[in-house]
mmCIF file of C-alpha atoms in Angstrom:
data_model
loop_
_atom_site.group_PDB
_atom_site.id
_atom_site.type_symbol
_atom_site.label_atom_id
_atom_site.label_comp_id
_atom_site.label_asym_id
_atom_site.label_seq_id
_atom_site.Cartn_x
_atom_site.Cartn_y
_atom_site.Cartn_z
ATOM 1 C CA MET A 18 3.950 44.989 -101.746
ATOM 2 C CA PHE A 19 5.187 45.309 -98.148
ATOM 3 C CA SER A 20 6.347 48.574 -96.572
ATOM 4 C CA TYR A 21 7.539 46.994 -93.336
ATOM 5 C CA ILE A 22 6.886 44.022 -91.081
ATOM 6 C CA LYS A 23 6.557 44.574 -87.343
ATOM 7 C CA GLY A 24 6.274 41.968 -84.618
ATOM 8 C CA PRO A 25 8.189 39.780 -82.151
ATOM 9 C CA LEU A 26 11.546 38.506 -83.333
ATOM 10 C CA ALA A 27 11.062 34.732 -83.422
ATOM 11 C CA GLU A 28 14.374 33.376 -84.760
ATOM 12 C CA ILE A 29 17.795 34.426 -86.046
ATOM 13 C CA TRP A 30 20.240 32.347 -88.054
ATOM 14 C CA GLU A 31 22.994 33.100 -90.545
ATOM 15 C CA ASN A 32 21.689 36.158 -92.420
ATOM 16 C CA GLN A 33 18.011 35.561 -91.771
ATOM 17 C CA ALA A 34 15.511 36.841 -89.230
ATOM 18 C CA VAL A 35 12.034 35.464 -88.630
ATOM 19 C CA VAL A 36 9.473 38.037 -87.511
ATOM 20 C CA GLU A 37 6.042 36.894 -86.365
ATOM 21 C CA ALA A 38 3.213 39.081 -87.650
ATOM 22 C CA GLY A 39 -0.434 38.219 -88.190
ATOM 23 C CA GLY A 40 0.148 34.661 -87.042
ATOM 24 C CA ILE A 41 2.786 34.141 -89.744
ATOM 25 C CA GLY A 42 6.540 33.782 -89.327
ATOM 26 C CA TRP A 43 8.074 35.950 -92.041
ATOM 27 C CA ASN A 44 11.498 34.780 -93.169
ATOM 28 C CA ILE A 45 13.475 37.936 -93.970
ATOM 29 C CA GLN A 46 16.995 38.095 -95.394
ATOM 30 C CA VAL A 47 19.078 40.739 -93.609
ATOM 31 C CA PRO A 48 22.691 41.923 -93.946
ATOM 32 C CA VAL A 49 25.168 40.567 -91.420
ATOM 33 C CA SER A 50 25.648 44.181 -90.281
ATOM 34 C CA VAL A 51 22.008 44.208 -89.116
ATOM 35 C CA LEU A 52 22.237 41.046 -86.994
ATOM 36 C CA ASP A 53 24.127 42.769 -84.170
ATOM 37 C CA GLN A 54 21.480 45.496 -84.024
ATOM 38 C CA LEU A 55 18.465 43.209 -83.708
ATOM 39 C CA PRO A 56 16.708 42.976 -80.338
ATOM 40 C CA ARG A 57 16.522 39.804 -78.263
ATOM 41 C CA ILE A 58 14.332 36.908 -79.300
ATOM 42 C CA GLY A 59 10.763 37.682 -78.309
ATOM 43 C CA GLU A 60 11.179 41.452 -78.429
ATOM 44 C CA GLU A 61 9.447 43.563 -81.045
ATOM 45 C CA VAL A 62 11.280 44.629 -84.178
ATOM 46 C CA ARG A 63 10.295 46.516 -87.307
ATOM 47 C CA LEU A 64 12.048 45.718 -90.563
ATOM 48 C CA TYR A 65 11.524 47.773 -93.720
ATOM 49 C CA THR A 66 11.289 45.298 -96.540
ATOM 50 C CA SER A 67 11.988 44.858 -100.219
ATOM 51 C CA PHE A 68 10.088 42.029 -101.921
ATOM 52 C CA GLN A 69 12.120 40.546 -104.774
ATOM 53 C CA VAL A 70 10.692 38.045 -107.230
ATOM 54 C CA ARG A 71 12.896 35.810 -109.331
ATOM 55 C CA GLU A 72 12.116 32.837 -111.549
ATOM 56 C CA ASP A 73 13.048 30.384 -108.807
ATOM 57 C CA ALA A 74 12.269 32.327 -105.612
ATOM 58 C CA MET A 75 10.322 35.070 -103.868
ATOM 59 C CA THR A 76 12.399 36.703 -101.143
ATOM 60 C CA LEU A 77 11.952 39.421 -98.527
ATOM 61 C CA TYR A 78 14.966 41.565 -97.645
ATOM 62 C CA GLY A 79 14.807 43.622 -94.467
ATOM 63 C CA PHE A 80 16.497 46.702 -93.000
ATOM 64 C CA LEU A 81 16.195 48.716 -89.802
ATOM 65 C CA THR A 82 15.575 52.065 -91.489
ATOM 66 C CA ARG A 83 13.979 53.379 -94.645
ATOM 67 C CA GLN A 84 17.276 54.979 -95.647
ATOM 68 C CA ASP A 85 19.074 51.641 -95.392
ATOM 69 C CA LEU A 86 16.349 50.061 -97.519
ATOM 70 C CA LYS A 87 16.854 52.883 -100.020
ATOM 71 C CA MET A 88 20.601 52.091 -100.110
ATOM 72 C CA PHE A 89 19.776 48.453 -100.944
ATOM 73 C CA GLU A 90 17.408 49.505 -103.713
ATOM 74 C CA GLN A 91 19.980 51.948 -105.089
ATOM 75 C CA LEU A 92 22.463 49.079 -105.321
ATOM 76 C CA LEU A 93 19.911 47.071 -107.290
ATOM 77 C CA GLY A 94 19.925 49.879 -109.853
ATOM 78 C CA VAL A 95 23.615 49.292 -110.580
ATOM 79 C CA ASN A 96 24.234 47.139 -113.642
ATOM 80 C CA GLY A 97 25.338 43.680 -112.579
ATOM 81 C CA ILE A 98 24.200 43.970 -108.955
ATOM 82 C CA GLY A 99 21.364 41.654 -107.936
ATOM 83 C CA PRO A 100 19.752 41.187 -104.504
ATOM 84 C CA LYS A 101 22.322 38.665 -103.267
ATOM 85 C CA ALA A 102 25.245 40.874 -104.309
ATOM 86 C CA ALA A 103 23.600 43.947 -102.779
ATOM 87 C CA LEU A 104 23.029 42.071 -99.529
ATOM 88 C CA GLY A 105 26.628 40.885 -99.622
ATOM 89 C CA ILE A 106 27.944 44.425 -99.968
ATOM 90 C CA LEU A 107 25.772 45.611 -97.074
ATOM 91 C CA SER A 108 27.020 42.680 -94.994
ATOM 92 C CA VAL A 109 30.633 43.766 -95.447
ATOM 93 C CA LEU A 110 29.907 47.488 -95.154
ATOM 94 C CA ALA A 111 27.123 48.863 -92.982
ATOM 95 C CA PRO A 112 24.930 51.244 -95.026
ATOM 96 C CA ASP A 113 26.543 54.386 -93.588
ATOM 97 C CA ASP A 114 30.021 52.966 -94.270
ATOM 98 C CA LEU A 115 28.985 52.158 -97.836
ATOM 99 C CA ARG A 116 27.670 55.688 -98.389
ATOM 100 C CA ILE A 117 30.987 57.106 -97.220
ATOM 101 C CA ALA A 118 32.961 54.625 -99.338
ATOM 102 C CA ILE A 119 30.957 55.667 -102.405
ATOM 103 C CA VAL A 120 31.363 59.410 -101.865
ATOM 104 C CA SER A 121 35.072 59.088 -101.039
ATOM 105 C CA GLU A 122 35.561 56.716 -104.018
ATOM 106 C CA ASP A 123 36.949 53.967 -101.786
ATOM 107 C CA ALA A 124 36.599 51.105 -104.272
ATOM 108 C CA LYS A 125 38.904 48.880 -102.217
ATOM 109 C CA ALA A 126 36.454 48.879 -99.312
ATOM 110 C CA ILE A 127 33.569 47.845 -101.568
ATOM 111 C CA ALA A 128 35.678 45.226 -103.356
ATOM 112 C CA LYS A 129 36.216 43.391 -100.044
ATOM 113 C CA THR A 130 32.799 41.867 -100.654
ATOM 114 C CA PRO A 131 33.117 38.248 -101.881
ATOM 115 C CA GLY A 132 32.249 38.117 -105.575
ATOM 116 C CA ILE A 133 32.619 41.872 -106.077
ATOM 117 C CA GLY A 134 35.722 42.771 -108.040
ATOM 118 C CA PRO A 135 37.403 46.151 -108.524
ATOM 119 C CA LYS A 136 35.504 46.876 -111.761
ATOM 120 C CA THR A 137 32.122 46.268 -110.156
ATOM 121 C CA ALA A 138 33.115 48.303 -107.108
ATOM 122 C CA LYS A 139 34.055 51.219 -109.359
ATOM 123 C CA ARG A 140 30.759 50.858 -111.209
ATOM 124 C CA VAL A 141 28.889 51.131 -107.886
ATOM 125 C CA ILE A 142 30.746 54.355 -107.149
ATOM 126 C CA LEU A 143 30.207 55.767 -110.640
ATOM 127 C CA ASP A 144 26.475 55.039 -110.635
ATOM 128 C CA LEU A 145 25.680 56.153 -107.076
ATOM 129 C CA LYS A 146 28.115 58.916 -106.197
ATOM 130 C CA ASP A 147 25.852 61.698 -107.446
ATOM 131 C CA LYS A 148 22.950 60.322 -105.397
ATOM 132 C CA ILE A 149 24.737 60.610 -102.027
ATOM 133 C CA SER A 150 25.902 63.787 -100.289
ATOM 134 C CA MET A 151 28.962 63.703 -98.039
ATOM 135 C CA GLU A 152 27.731 66.849 -96.315
ATOM 136 C CA GLU A 153 24.509 65.085 -95.326
ATOM 137 C CA ILE A 154 26.437 62.077 -94.040
ATOM 138 C CA LEU A 155 28.828 64.073 -91.875
ATOM 139 C CA SER A 156 26.233 66.502 -90.547
ATOM 140 C CA GLY A 157 23.782 63.749 -89.679
ATOM 141 C CA ASP A 158 23.748 61.011 -87.057
ATOM 142 C CA LEU A 159 26.253 58.490 -88.365
ATOM 143 C CA GLU A 160 25.010 55.853 -85.955
ATOM 144 C CA GLY A 161 21.548 56.034 -87.454
ATOM 145 C CA THR A 162 20.300 58.526 -89.987
ATOM 146 C CA ASP A 163 16.677 58.476 -88.933
ATOM 147 C CA SER A 164 14.519 57.874 -85.883
ATOM 148 C CA ASP A 165 13.778 54.252 -86.743
ATOM 149 C CA ARG A 166 17.275 53.020 -85.869
ATOM 150 C CA LYS A 167 17.265 55.118 -82.693
ATOM 151 C CA GLU A 168 14.095 53.370 -81.560
ATOM 152 C CA GLN A 169 15.475 49.896 -82.191
ATOM 153 C CA THR A 170 19.037 50.131 -80.856
ATOM 154 C CA ALA A 171 20.353 51.090 -77.451
ATOM 155 C CA ARG A 172 23.651 52.457 -78.687
ATOM 156 C CA SER A 173 24.728 56.097 -78.526
ATOM 157 C CA SER A 174 22.966 58.440 -80.906
ATOM 158 C CA GLY A 175 25.296 61.426 -80.930
ATOM 159 C CA GLY A 176 22.164 63.374 -81.778
ATOM 160 C CA SER A 177 22.879 66.916 -80.574
ATOM 161 C CA SER A 178 24.481 69.493 -82.816
ATOM 162 C CA ALA A 179 27.488 69.684 -80.465
ATOM 163 C CA SER A 180 28.113 65.932 -80.538
ATOM 164 C CA ARG A 181 27.683 65.877 -84.328
ATOM 165 C CA GLY A 182 30.369 68.555 -84.526
ATOM 166 C CA VAL A 183 32.687 66.453 -82.377
ATOM 167 C CA THR A 184 32.014 63.453 -84.612
ATOM 168 C CA LYS A 185 32.806 65.439 -87.749
ATOM 169 C CA ASP A 186 35.994 66.917 -86.270
ATOM 170 C CA ALA A 187 37.224 63.509 -85.082
ATOM 171 C CA ILE A 188 36.667 61.979 -88.536
ATOM 172 C CA GLU A 189 38.538 64.848 -90.183
ATOM 173 C CA ALA A 190 41.431 64.428 -87.703
ATOM 174 C CA LEU A 191 41.710 60.720 -88.501
ATOM 175 C CA THR A 192 41.697 61.322 -92.242
ATOM 176 C CA ALA A 193 44.451 63.908 -91.731
ATOM 177 C CA LEU A 194 46.447 61.135 -90.043
ATOM 178 C CA GLY A 195 46.174 59.043 -93.199
ATOM 179 C CA TYR A 196 43.171 56.847 -92.524
ATOM 180 C CA SER A 197 40.571 56.489 -95.242
ATOM 181 C CA LEU A 198 37.228 58.180 -94.709
ATOM 182 C CA THR A 199 35.594 54.759 -94.454
ATOM 183 C CA GLU A 200 38.034 53.614 -91.754
ATOM 184 C CA ALA A 201 37.759 56.891 -89.868
ATOM 185 C CA SER A 202 33.956 56.995 -89.808
ATOM 186 C CA ARG A 203 33.723 53.363 -88.753
ATOM 187 C CA ALA A 204 36.159 53.900 -85.868
ATOM 188 C CA VAL A 205 34.399 57.041 -84.625
ATOM 189 C CA ARG A 206 31.038 55.275 -84.723
ATOM 190 C CA LYS A 207 32.436 52.685 -82.304
ATOM 191 C CA VAL A 208 32.853 55.418 -79.699
ATOM 192 C CA GLU A 209 29.996 56.394 -77.404
ATOM 193 C CA ILE A 210 29.453 60.044 -78.285
ATOM 194 C CA THR A 211 27.893 61.926 -75.375
ATOM 195 C CA ASP A 212 27.222 65.625 -74.845
ATOM 196 C CA GLY A 213 30.339 67.276 -73.454
ATOM 197 C CA ILE A 214 32.816 64.726 -74.796
ATOM 198 C CA SER A 215 35.910 66.290 -76.352
ATOM 199 C CA VAL A 216 37.311 65.697 -79.809
ATOM 200 C CA GLU A 217 40.550 64.515 -78.160
ATOM 201 C CA ALA A 218 38.705 61.847 -76.180
ATOM 202 C CA VAL A 219 36.891 60.594 -79.258
ATOM 203 C CA LEU A 220 40.100 60.613 -81.267
ATOM 204 C CA LYS A 221 41.950 58.664 -78.567
ATOM 205 C CA ALA A 222 39.209 56.021 -78.359
ATOM 206 C CA SER A 223 39.014 55.788 -82.137
ATOM 207 C CA LEU A 224 42.759 55.262 -82.475
ATOM 208 C CA LYS A 225 42.565 52.538 -79.834
ATOM 209 C CA TYR A 226 39.918 50.774 -81.896
ATOM 210 C CA LEU A 227 41.971 51.149 -85.094
ATOM 211 C CA ALA A 228 45.058 49.793 -83.360
ATOM 212 C CA GLY A 229 43.170 46.750 -82.111
#
């Protein structure tokens, strides 16, 4: 019904954002992981939406990129996962972290979601693993896998081929040290990846984050 909603960000509370568009304030449920990436109140935002209808409610769920929306909809295809559970998983794990957890079969990371037990976490992995490519994750921009997130956040993109190589090498170094792929990718994504930065510098900053 809705592809996306674009307009000034009017309000934020808990896991909801209100976007004003066409004279209407649209109440959109968003993952906690999205809240930190939203612009300031009054600034324009675009949220890609999924309209879910239940017997007792009609709800809009919103995401900063089409790929993150796709991750939400893929979760809905898993037996036993409804919109609230899918949103809960994406609140504990940012979409890129979830993709990595699925491909690396890190059920423990997924099971950290309240209400999601080990069996359900394993079912998520079983159902979605073949739909996600680790090669695509590591070769792409882990901070944002398409241009939409780049437009809406001011954080480092790590977009050049050289910086992507540094990102990949740093993640591999951390996993060699015993960290899970989910932990490693999350730590590296906390580092500002700029052209010319060395793997050693990224690794040092990532270890500092992991130690904290």
